[in-house]
Amino acid sequence: MKMQIFQIDNIPSVLYGEEADRVILAVHGNQSNKTDVPIRILAETAQAKGYQVLSFDLPEHGERKGRQIPCKVQNCVEELKTVMEYVKGKWKSIGLFACSMGAYFSLLACKDEKLEKCLFLSPVVDMERLIENMMTWFQVTPEHLEASGELDTPIGQKLYWDYYCYTREHPIVKWNAPTCILYGSEDDLCEYDRIKRFTERFGCSLEVVEQGEHYFHTKEQLEKYRDWLEKEL
């Protein structure tokens, strides 16, 4: 499959597939990158359907590990807007794929965009709730986080006070794009009731994979993912 590696305003990016008039902007999840397995499977499937796929590395991921810009919602939303403006200048028909936290950033950055279709894999649709859960898991109070500004956790994920405040100040209240969601029944990060509430509020379709986890990685899970892409594209 053809791959073009380049940068968009200093953001490492990749374009998959032969030239086409339709593109899917793909936003990866935590501890992933622009060339990770879910993105490559998407690109392979989408190319056969007449799409190109454009993806990029979020801060602290892929080629950007060790660099100074932290992977905070504020930074990610602004960068996603930058990439979207680039895409809008090159293609008239734009779709969106996003995984995990990438879906949350997309919901904020793309709420006013005209999108052909959106595909969300294990999406985080309520980041405020996820952060509060993490605070509970690691016995961090809001007062402690506010006083510290940022805290490391045993799972390698930092908690930021300004990130938490941003999620509380920017709830997801608008989403008009036709959206399909693939969700694992054993997802331990995104609670089913939150996913269900989101799909009902915004008229999304929801497919639940029994025994599926937040991170789709087993042979069976990836086969379900491929089948879902084939159906929805």
Coordinates of N, CA and C in Angstrom, one line a residue:
M1 N 0.8 -1.2 0.0 CA 0.0 0.0 0.0 C 0.9 1.2 0.0
K2 N 0.5 2.2 -0.8 CA 1.3 3.4 -0.9 C 1.2 4.3 0.4
M3 N 2.4 4.8 0.8 CA 2.4 5.6 2.0 C 3.3 6.8 1.7
Q4 N 2.8 8.0 2.1 CA 3.5 9.2 2.0 C 3.7 9.8 3.3
I5 N 5.0 9.9 3.8 CA 5.3 10.5 5.1 C 5.7 11.9 4.9
F6 N 5.1 12.8 5.7 CA 5.3 14.2 5.5 C 4.9 14.9 6.8
Q7 N 5.0 16.2 6.9 CA 4.6 17.0 8.0 C 3.5 18.0 7.7
I8 N 2.6 18.2 8.6 CA 1.6 19.3 8.5 C 1.9 20.3 9.7
D9 N 2.5 21.4 9.3 CA 2.8 22.4 10.4 C 3.6 21.7 11.5
N10 N 4.7 21.0 11.1 CA 5.6 20.3 12.0 C 5.0 19.1 12.7
I11 N 3.8 18.7 12.3 CA 3.2 17.5 12.9 C 3.4 16.3 12.0
P12 N 4.2 15.3 12.5 CA 4.4 14.1 11.6 C 3.1 13.4 11.2
S13 N 3.0 13.2 9.9 CA 1.8 12.7 9.3 C 2.1 11.7 8.2
V14 N 1.0 10.9 7.9 CA 1.2 9.9 6.8 C -0.1 9.8 6.0
L15 N 0.0 9.7 4.7 CA -1.1 9.6 3.8 C -1.1 8.2 3.2
Y16 N -2.1 7.4 3.3 CA -2.2 6.1 2.8 C -3.0 6.0 1.5
G17 N -2.6 5.2 0.6 CA -3.5 4.9 -0.6 C -3.2 5.8 -1.8
E18 N -3.7 5.3 -2.9 CA -3.6 6.0 -4.2 C -4.5 7.3 -4.2
E19 N -4.2 8.2 -5.1 CA -4.9 9.4 -5.1 C -6.4 9.2 -5.3
A20 N -7.2 9.8 -4.5 CA -8.7 9.7 -4.5 C -9.3 11.0 -4.1
D21 N -10.6 11.1 -4.4 CA -11.3 12.4 -4.1 C -12.0 12.3 -2.7
R22 N -11.8 11.2 -2.0 CA -12.4 11.1 -0.7 C -11.3 10.7 0.3
V23 N -11.3 11.2 1.5 CA -10.3 10.9 2.5 C -10.9 10.6 3.9
I24 N -10.3 9.8 4.7 CA -10.7 9.6 6.1 C -9.5 10.1 6.9
L25 N -9.8 11.1 7.8 CA -8.9 11.6 8.8 C -8.9 10.6 10.0
A26 N -7.8 10.0 10.3 CA -7.7 9.0 11.4 C -6.9 9.5 12.6
V27 N -7.5 9.5 13.7 CA -7.0 10.0 15.0 C -6.7 8.8 15.9
H28 N -5.5 8.5 16.2 CA -5.2 7.3 17.0 C -5.5 7.6 18.5
G29 N -5.3 6.5 19.3 CA -5.6 6.6 20.7 C -4.3 6.6 21.5
N30 N -4.5 6.4 22.8 CA -3.4 6.5 23.8 C -2.4 5.4 23.5
Q31 N -1.1 5.7 23.7 CA 0.0 4.7 23.5 C 0.0 4.1 22.1
S32 N -0.5 4.8 21.1 CA -0.6 4.4 19.7 C 0.2 5.4 18.9
N33 N 0.0 5.3 17.6 CA 0.6 6.2 16.6 C 0.0 6.2 15.3
K34 N 0.4 7.0 14.4 CA -0.2 7.1 13.0 C 0.0 5.9 12.2
T35 N 0.8 5.0 12.5 CA 1.0 3.8 11.7 C 0.7 2.5 12.4
D36 N 0.0 2.6 13.5 CA -0.4 1.5 14.4 C -1.4 0.5 13.6
V37 N -1.5 -0.7 14.2 CA -2.3 -1.7 13.5 C -3.7 -1.2 13.1
P38 N -4.5 -0.6 14.1 CA -5.9 -0.2 13.7 C -5.9 0.8 12.5
I39 N -4.9 1.7 12.5 CA -4.8 2.6 11.4 C -4.5 1.9 10.1
R40 N -3.6 1.0 10.1 CA -3.2 0.3 8.9 C -4.4 -0.6 8.3
I41 N -5.1 -1.2 9.3 CA -6.3 -2.0 8.8 C -7.3 -1.1 8.2
L42 N -7.5 0.0 8.8 CA -8.5 1.0 8.3 C -8.0 1.4 6.9
A43 N -6.7 1.7 6.7 CA -6.2 2.2 5.4 C -6.4 1.1 4.3
E44 N -6.1 -0.1 4.7 CA -6.3 -1.2 3.7 C -7.7 -1.4 3.3
T45 N -8.6 -1.3 4.2 CA -10.0 -1.5 3.9 C -10.6 -0.3 3.2
A46 N -10.2 0.9 3.6 CA -10.7 2.1 3.0 C -10.2 2.3 1.6
Q47 N -9.0 1.9 1.3 CA -8.4 2.0 -0.1 C -9.3 1.3 -1.1
A48 N -9.7 0.1 -0.7 CA -10.5 -0.8 -1.6 C -11.9 -0.1 -1.8
K49 N -12.3 0.8 -0.9 CA -13.6 1.5 -1.1 C -13.5 2.8 -1.7
G50 N -12.3 3.2 -2.2 CA -12.1 4.5 -2.8 C -11.7 5.6 -2.0
Y51 N -11.2 5.4 -0.8 CA -10.7 6.4 0.1 C -9.2 6.4 0.3
Q52 N -8.6 7.6 0.5 CA -7.3 7.7 1.1 C -7.5 7.8 2.6
V53 N -6.5 7.6 3.4 CA -6.5 7.8 4.8 C -5.3 8.6 5.3
L54 N -5.6 9.7 6.0 CA -4.5 10.5 6.5 C -4.5 10.4 8.0
S55 N -3.3 10.2 8.6 CA -3.2 10.1 10.1 C -2.0 10.9 10.5
F56 N -1.9 11.2 11.8 CA -0.8 12.0 12.3 C -0.5 11.6 13.8
D57 N 0.7 11.9 14.2 CA 1.1 11.6 15.6 C 0.6 12.7 16.6
L58 N -0.2 12.3 17.6 CA -0.5 13.2 18.6 C 0.8 13.5 19.5
P59 N 0.8 14.6 20.3 CA 1.9 14.9 21.1 C 2.3 13.7 22.0
E60 N 3.5 13.4 22.2 CA 4.1 12.4 23.1 C 3.8 11.0 22.5
H61 N 3.5 10.9 21.2 CA 3.2 9.6 20.6 C 4.0 9.5 19.2
G62 N 4.3 8.3 18.8 CA 5.0 8.1 17.6 C 6.3 8.8 17.5
E63 N 6.5 9.6 16.4 CA 7.8 10.3 16.3 C 7.9 11.5 17.2
R64 N 6.9 11.7 18.0 CA 6.9 12.9 18.9 C 7.2 12.5 20.4
K65 N 7.6 11.3 20.6 CA 7.9 10.9 22.0 C 9.2 11.6 22.4
G66 N 9.2 12.1 23.7 CA 10.3 12.8 24.2 C 10.4 14.3 23.9
R67 N 9.4 14.7 23.1 CA 9.4 16.2 22.8 C 8.6 16.9 23.9
Q68 N 8.7 18.2 23.9 CA 8.2 19.0 25.0 C 6.7 19.2 25.1
I69 N 6.0 19.1 23.9 CA 4.6 19.4 24.0 C 3.9 18.2 24.6
P70 N 3.2 18.4 25.7 CA 2.5 17.3 26.4 C 1.2 17.0 25.7
C71 N 0.7 15.7 25.9 CA -0.5 15.3 25.3 C -1.7 15.7 26.1
K72 N -2.0 17.0 26.1 CA -3.1 17.5 26.9 C -4.2 17.8 25.9
V73 N -5.4 17.8 26.3 CA -6.6 18.0 25.5 C -6.5 19.3 24.7
Q74 N -6.0 20.4 25.4 CA -5.9 21.7 24.8 C -5.0 21.6 23.6
N75 N -3.9 21.0 23.7 CA -2.9 20.9 22.6 C -3.5 20.0 21.5
C76 N -4.0 18.9 21.8 CA -4.5 17.9 20.8 C -5.7 18.5 20.0
V77 N -6.6 19.2 20.7 CA -7.7 19.8 19.9 C -7.2 20.8 18.9
E78 N -6.3 21.7 19.3 CA -5.7 22.7 18.4 C -5.0 22.1 17.2
E79 N -4.2 21.0 17.5 CA -3.5 20.4 16.4 C -4.5 19.6 15.5
L80 N -5.5 19.0 16.0 CA -6.5 18.4 15.2 C -7.2 19.4 14.3
K81 N -7.4 20.6 14.8 CA -8.0 21.6 14.0 C -7.1 22.0 12.8
T82 N -5.8 22.1 13.1 CA -4.8 22.4 12.1 C -4.8 21.4 11.0
V83 N -4.8 20.1 11.4 CA -4.8 19.0 10.4 C -6.1 19.0 9.6
M84 N -7.2 19.3 10.2 CA -8.5 19.3 9.5 C -8.5 20.4 8.5
E85 N -7.9 21.6 8.8 CA -7.8 22.6 7.8 C -7.0 22.2 6.6
Y86 N -5.9 21.5 6.8 CA -5.1 21.0 5.7 C -6.0 20.0 4.9
V87 N -6.7 19.1 5.5 CA -7.5 18.1 4.8 C -8.6 18.8 4.0
K88 N -9.2 19.9 4.6 CA -10.3 20.6 3.9 C -9.8 21.3 2.6
G89 N -8.5 21.6 2.6 CA -7.9 22.3 1.5 C -7.5 21.3 0.4
K90 N -7.5 20.0 0.6 CA -7.1 19.0 -0.3 C -8.2 18.1 -0.8
W91 N -9.2 17.8 0.0 CA -10.3 16.9 -0.4 C -11.7 17.6 -0.1
K92 N -12.7 17.3 -0.9 CA -14.0 17.8 -0.7 C -14.9 16.9 0.2
S93 N -14.6 15.6 0.1 CA -15.3 14.6 0.9 C -14.5 14.1 2.0
I94 N -14.9 14.3 3.2 CA -14.0 14.0 4.4 C -14.8 13.1 5.4
G95 N -14.2 12.0 5.7 CA -14.7 11.1 6.8 C -13.7 11.2 8.0
L96 N -14.2 10.6 9.1 CA -13.4 10.6 10.3 C -13.4 9.3 11.0
F97 N -12.2 8.8 11.4 CA -12.0 7.7 12.2 C -11.3 8.1 13.4
A98 N -11.7 7.6 14.6 CA -11.0 8.0 15.8 C -11.1 6.8 16.8
C99 N -10.0 6.6 17.6 CA -10.0 5.6 18.6 C -9.7 6.1 19.9
S100 N -10.4 5.6 20.9 CA -10.1 5.9 22.3 C -10.2 7.4 22.6
M101 N -9.1 8.0 23.2 CA -9.0 9.4 23.5 C -9.0 10.2 22.2
G102 N -8.6 9.7 21.1 CA -8.7 10.4 19.8 C -10.1 10.8 19.5
A103 N -11.1 9.9 19.9 CA -12.5 10.2 19.6 C -12.9 11.5 20.4
Y104 N -12.4 11.5 21.7 CA -12.8 12.7 22.5 C -12.2 14.0 21.9
F105 N -11.0 14.0 21.5 CA -10.4 15.1 20.9 C -11.2 15.5 19.6
S106 N -11.6 14.5 18.9 CA -12.3 14.8 17.6 C -13.7 15.4 17.9
L107 N -14.4 14.9 19.0 CA -15.7 15.4 19.3 C -15.6 16.9 19.6
L108 N -14.5 17.4 20.2 CA -14.3 18.8 20.5 C -13.9 19.6 19.3
A109 N -12.9 19.0 18.5 CA -12.3 19.8 17.4 C -13.1 19.8 16.2
C110 N -14.0 18.8 16.0 CA -14.7 18.7 14.7 C -16.2 18.8 14.8
K111 N -16.7 19.4 15.9 CA -18.1 19.5 16.1 C -18.8 20.3 15.1
D112 N -18.1 21.2 14.4 CA -18.7 22.1 13.4 C -18.4 21.8 12.0
E113 N -17.6 20.7 11.8 CA -17.2 20.2 10.5 C -18.3 19.4 9.8
K114 N -18.3 19.5 8.4 CA -19.2 18.7 7.6 C -18.5 17.4 7.3
L115 N -18.9 16.4 7.9 CA -18.2 15.1 7.7 C -19.1 14.1 7.1
E116 N -18.6 13.3 6.1 CA -19.4 12.3 5.4 C -19.8 11.2 6.4
K117 N -18.9 10.8 7.2 CA -19.2 9.7 8.1 C -18.1 9.6 9.2
C118 N -18.5 9.2 10.4 CA -17.5 9.0 11.4 C -17.6 7.6 12.0
L119 N -16.4 7.0 12.2 CA -16.2 5.7 12.7 C -15.4 5.8 14.0
F120 N -16.0 5.4 15.1 CA -15.3 5.5 16.4 C -15.1 4.1 17.0
L121 N -13.8 3.8 17.3 CA -13.5 2.5 17.9 C -13.1 2.7 19.4
S122 N -13.8 2.1 20.3 CA -13.6 2.2 21.7 C -13.5 3.7 22.1
P123 N -14.5 4.5 21.8 CA -14.3 5.9 22.0 C -14.4 6.3 23.5
V124 N -13.6 7.3 23.9 CA -13.8 8.0 25.1 C -14.8 9.1 24.8
V125 N -16.0 9.0 25.3 CA -17.0 10.1 25.1 C -17.2 11.0 26.3
D126 N -16.7 10.6 27.4 CA -16.8 11.4 28.6 C -15.5 11.4 29.4
M127 N -14.6 12.3 29.0 CA -13.2 12.3 29.5 C -13.3 12.8 31.0
E128 N -14.2 13.7 31.3 CA -14.3 14.1 32.7 C -14.5 12.9 33.7
R129 N -15.4 12.0 33.2 CA -15.7 10.8 34.0 C -14.5 9.9 34.1
L130 N -13.8 9.7 33.0 CA -12.6 8.9 33.0 C -11.5 9.4 33.9
I131 N -11.3 10.7 33.9 CA -10.3 11.3 34.8 C -10.7 11.1 36.3
E132 N -12.0 11.3 36.5 CA -12.5 11.1 37.9 C -12.3 9.7 38.3
N133 N -12.6 8.7 37.4 CA -12.3 7.3 37.8 C -10.9 7.1 38.1
M134 N -10.0 7.6 37.3 CA -8.5 7.4 37.5 C -8.1 8.0 38.9
M135 N -8.7 9.2 39.2 CA -8.4 9.8 40.5 C -8.9 8.9 41.6
T136 N -10.0 8.2 41.5 CA -10.5 7.3 42.5 C -9.6 6.1 42.6
W137 N -9.2 5.5 41.4 CA -8.3 4.3 41.4 C -7.1 4.6 42.2
F138 N -6.5 5.8 42.1 CA -5.2 6.1 42.6 C -5.3 7.0 43.8
Q139 N -6.5 7.1 44.4 CA -6.7 7.9 45.6 C -6.2 9.3 45.5
V140 N -6.5 10.0 44.5 CA -6.2 11.4 44.3 C -7.4 12.2 44.4
T141 N -7.4 13.2 45.3 CA -8.5 14.1 45.5 C -8.4 15.3 44.5
P142 N -9.5 15.9 44.2 CA -9.4 17.1 43.4 C -8.5 18.2 44.0
E143 N -8.5 18.3 45.3 CA -7.7 19.3 46.0 C -6.2 19.0 45.9
H144 N -5.9 17.7 46.0 CA -4.5 17.3 45.8 C -4.0 17.5 44.4
L145 N -4.8 17.2 43.4 CA -4.5 17.5 42.0 C -4.3 19.0 41.7
E146 N -5.2 19.7 42.2 CA -5.2 21.2 42.0 C -3.9 21.8 42.6
A147 N -3.5 21.3 43.9 CA -2.4 21.8 44.5 C -1.1 21.4 43.8
S148 N -1.1 20.2 43.2 CA 0.1 19.7 42.6 C 0.3 20.1 41.1
G149 N -0.9 20.4 40.5 CA -0.8 20.7 39.1 C -0.8 19.5 38.1
E150 N 0.1 18.6 38.4 CA 0.1 17.3 37.7 C 0.7 16.2 38.6
L151 N 0.2 15.0 38.3 CA 0.6 13.9 39.1 C 0.8 12.7 38.2
D152 N 1.9 11.9 38.5 CA 2.1 10.6 37.8 C 1.2 9.6 38.4
T153 N 0.8 8.6 37.6 CA 0.1 7.4 38.1 C 0.9 6.1 37.9
P154 N 0.5 5.1 38.6 CA 1.2 3.8 38.4 C 1.1 3.2 37.0
I155 N 0.1 3.7 36.2 CA 0.0 3.1 34.8 C 0.7 4.0 33.8
G156 N 1.5 5.0 34.3 CA 2.3 5.8 33.4 C 1.5 6.9 32.7
Q157 N 0.3 7.1 33.2 CA -0.6 8.2 32.6 C -0.6 9.4 33.6
K158 N -0.2 10.6 33.2 CA -0.2 11.7 34.1 C -1.6 12.3 34.2
L159 N -1.9 12.8 35.4 CA -3.1 13.5 35.7 C -2.8 15.0 35.7
Y160 N -3.5 15.8 35.0 CA -3.3 17.3 35.0 C -4.5 18.0 35.5
W161 N -4.3 19.0 36.4 CA -5.4 19.8 36.8 C -6.0 20.6 35.7
D162 N -5.2 21.3 34.9 CA -5.8 22.1 33.8 C -6.5 21.2 32.8
Y163 N -6.1 20.0 32.5 CA -6.7 19.1 31.6 C -8.1 18.7 32.2
Y164 N -8.2 18.4 33.5 CA -9.4 18.1 34.2 C -10.4 19.3 34.1
C165 N -9.9 20.5 34.4 CA -10.7 21.7 34.3 C -11.3 21.9 32.9
Y166 N -10.5 21.6 31.9 CA -10.9 21.8 30.5 C -12.1 20.9 30.2
T167 N -12.0 19.6 30.6 CA -13.0 18.7 30.4 C -14.4 19.1 31.0
R168 N -14.2 19.7 32.2 CA -15.5 20.1 32.9 C -16.0 21.4 32.2
E169 N -15.2 22.2 31.6 CA -15.6 23.5 31.0 C -16.1 23.3 29.6
H170 N -15.7 22.1 29.0 CA -16.1 21.9 27.6 C -16.8 20.5 27.4
P171 N -18.0 20.4 27.9 CA -18.7 19.1 27.7 C -19.1 18.9 26.3
I172 N -19.3 17.7 25.9 CA -19.8 17.4 24.6 C -21.3 17.6 24.4
V173 N -21.6 18.7 23.8 CA -23.1 19.0 23.7 C -23.5 19.1 22.3
K174 N -22.6 19.0 21.3 CA -23.0 19.1 19.9 C -22.2 18.1 19.1
W175 N -23.0 17.2 18.3 CA -22.3 16.3 17.4 C -23.4 15.9 16.3
N176 N -23.2 16.3 15.1 CA -24.2 16.1 14.1 C -23.8 15.1 13.0
A177 N -22.6 14.7 13.0 CA -22.1 13.8 11.9 C -22.7 12.4 12.1
P178 N -23.1 11.7 11.0 CA -23.5 10.3 11.1 C -22.4 9.4 11.6
T179 N -22.6 8.7 12.7 CA -21.5 8.1 13.5 C -21.8 6.6 13.8
C180 N -20.8 5.8 13.6 CA -20.9 4.4 14.0 C -19.9 4.0 15.0
I181 N -20.2 3.3 16.0 CA -19.3 3.0 17.1 C -19.1 1.5 17.3
L182 N -17.9 1.1 17.4 CA -17.6 -0.3 17.8 C -17.0 -0.3 19.2
Y183 N -17.6 -1.2 20.0 CA -17.3 -1.1 21.5 C -17.1 -2.5 22.0
G184 N -16.2 -2.7 22.9 CA -16.0 -4.1 23.5 C -16.7 -4.2 24.8
S185 N -17.4 -5.3 25.0 CA -18.2 -5.5 26.2 C -17.3 -5.5 27.5
E186 N -16.0 -5.8 27.3 CA -15.1 -5.8 28.5 C -14.3 -4.5 28.6
D187 N -14.7 -3.5 27.9 CA -14.0 -2.2 28.0 C -13.9 -1.7 29.4
D188 N -12.7 -1.6 30.0 CA -12.6 -1.2 31.4 C -12.3 0.3 31.6
L189 N -12.3 1.1 30.5 CA -12.1 2.5 30.6 C -13.3 3.3 30.3
C190 N -14.1 2.9 29.3 CA -15.3 3.6 28.9 C -16.5 2.8 29.3
E191 N -17.2 3.3 30.3 CA -18.4 2.5 30.8 C -19.5 2.5 29.8
Y192 N -20.2 1.3 29.8 CA -21.2 1.1 28.8 C -22.3 2.2 28.9
D193 N -22.7 2.5 30.1 CA -23.8 3.5 30.2 C -23.5 4.8 29.6
R194 N -22.2 5.2 29.6 CA -21.8 6.5 29.0 C -21.8 6.4 27.5
I195 N -21.4 5.2 27.0 CA -21.4 5.0 25.5 C -22.9 5.0 25.1
K196 N -23.7 4.2 25.8 CA -25.1 4.1 25.4 C -25.8 5.5 25.4
R197 N -25.5 6.3 26.5 CA -26.1 7.6 26.6 C -25.7 8.5 25.4
F198 N -24.5 8.4 25.0 CA -23.9 9.2 23.9 C -24.6 8.8 22.6
T199 N -24.7 7.5 22.4 CA -25.3 7.0 21.1 C -26.8 7.4 21.0
E200 N -27.5 7.4 22.1 CA -28.9 7.8 22.1 C -29.1 9.3 21.9
R201 N -28.2 10.0 22.5 CA -28.3 11.5 22.4 C -28.0 12.0 21.0
F202 N -27.0 11.4 20.4 CA -26.6 11.9 19.1 C -27.0 11.0 17.9
G203 N -27.8 10.0 18.1 CA -28.3 9.1 17.1 C -27.3 8.3 16.4
C204 N -26.3 7.8 17.1 CA -25.3 6.9 16.6 C -25.7 5.5 16.5
S205 N -25.0 4.7 15.6 CA -25.2 3.2 15.7 C -24.2 2.6 16.6
L206 N -24.5 1.6 17.3 CA -23.6 1.0 18.2 C -23.5 -0.5 18.0
E207 N -22.3 -1.1 17.8 CA -22.1 -2.5 17.8 C -21.2 -2.9 18.9
V208 N -21.6 -3.9 19.7 CA -20.9 -4.3 20.9 C -20.3 -5.7 20.6
V209 N -19.0 -5.8 20.7 CA -18.2 -7.1 20.5 C -18.1 -7.8 21.9
E210 N -18.7 -8.9 22.0 CA -18.7 -9.7 23.2 C -17.2 -10.1 23.5
Q211 N -16.8 -9.9 24.7 CA -15.4 -10.2 25.2 C -14.4 -9.2 24.6
G212 N -14.8 -8.2 23.9 CA -13.9 -7.2 23.4 C -13.4 -6.3 24.5
E213 N -12.2 -5.9 24.4 CA -11.5 -5.0 25.4 C -11.5 -3.6 24.8
H214 N -11.0 -2.7 25.6 CA -10.8 -1.3 25.1 C -9.8 -1.3 24.0
Y215 N -8.7 -2.0 24.1 CA -7.7 -2.1 23.0 C -8.0 -3.3 22.2
F216 N -8.4 -3.2 21.0 CA -8.7 -4.4 20.1 C -7.3 -4.8 19.6
H217 N -6.9 -6.0 20.0 CA -5.5 -6.5 19.6 C -5.5 -8.0 19.3
T218 N -6.4 -8.8 19.8 CA -6.3 -10.2 19.5 C -6.8 -10.5 18.1
K219 N -6.5 -11.7 17.6 CA -6.9 -12.0 16.2 C -8.4 -11.9 16.1
E220 N -9.1 -12.4 17.0 CA -10.6 -12.4 17.0 C -11.1 -11.0 17.0
Q221 N -10.6 -10.2 17.9 CA -11.0 -8.8 18.0 C -10.7 -8.0 16.7
L222 N -9.6 -8.2 16.1 CA -9.2 -7.5 14.9 C -10.0 -8.0 13.7
E223 N -10.4 -9.2 13.7 CA -11.3 -9.7 12.7 C -12.7 -9.1 12.8
K224 N -13.2 -8.9 14.0 CA -14.5 -8.2 14.2 C -14.3 -6.7 13.7
Y225 N -13.2 -6.1 14.0 CA -12.9 -4.8 13.6 C -12.9 -4.6 12.1
R226 N -12.3 -5.6 11.4 CA -12.2 -5.6 9.9 C -13.6 -5.7 9.4
D227 N -14.4 -6.7 9.9 CA -15.8 -6.9 9.4 C -16.6 -5.7 9.6
W228 N -16.4 -5.0 10.7 CA -17.2 -3.8 11.0 C -16.8 -2.7 10.0
L229 N -15.5 -2.5 9.7 CA -15.1 -1.5 8.7 C -15.7 -1.8 7.3
E230 N -15.6 -3.1 6.9 CA -16.2 -3.5 5.7 C -17.7 -3.1 5.5
K231 N -18.4 -3.4 6.6 CA -19.8 -3.1 6.6 C -20.1 -1.6 6.6
E232 N -19.4 -0.8 7.4 CA -19.7 0.6 7.6 C -19.1 1.5 6.5
L233 N -18.1 1.0 5.8 CA -17.5 1.8 4.7 C -18.2 1.5 3.4

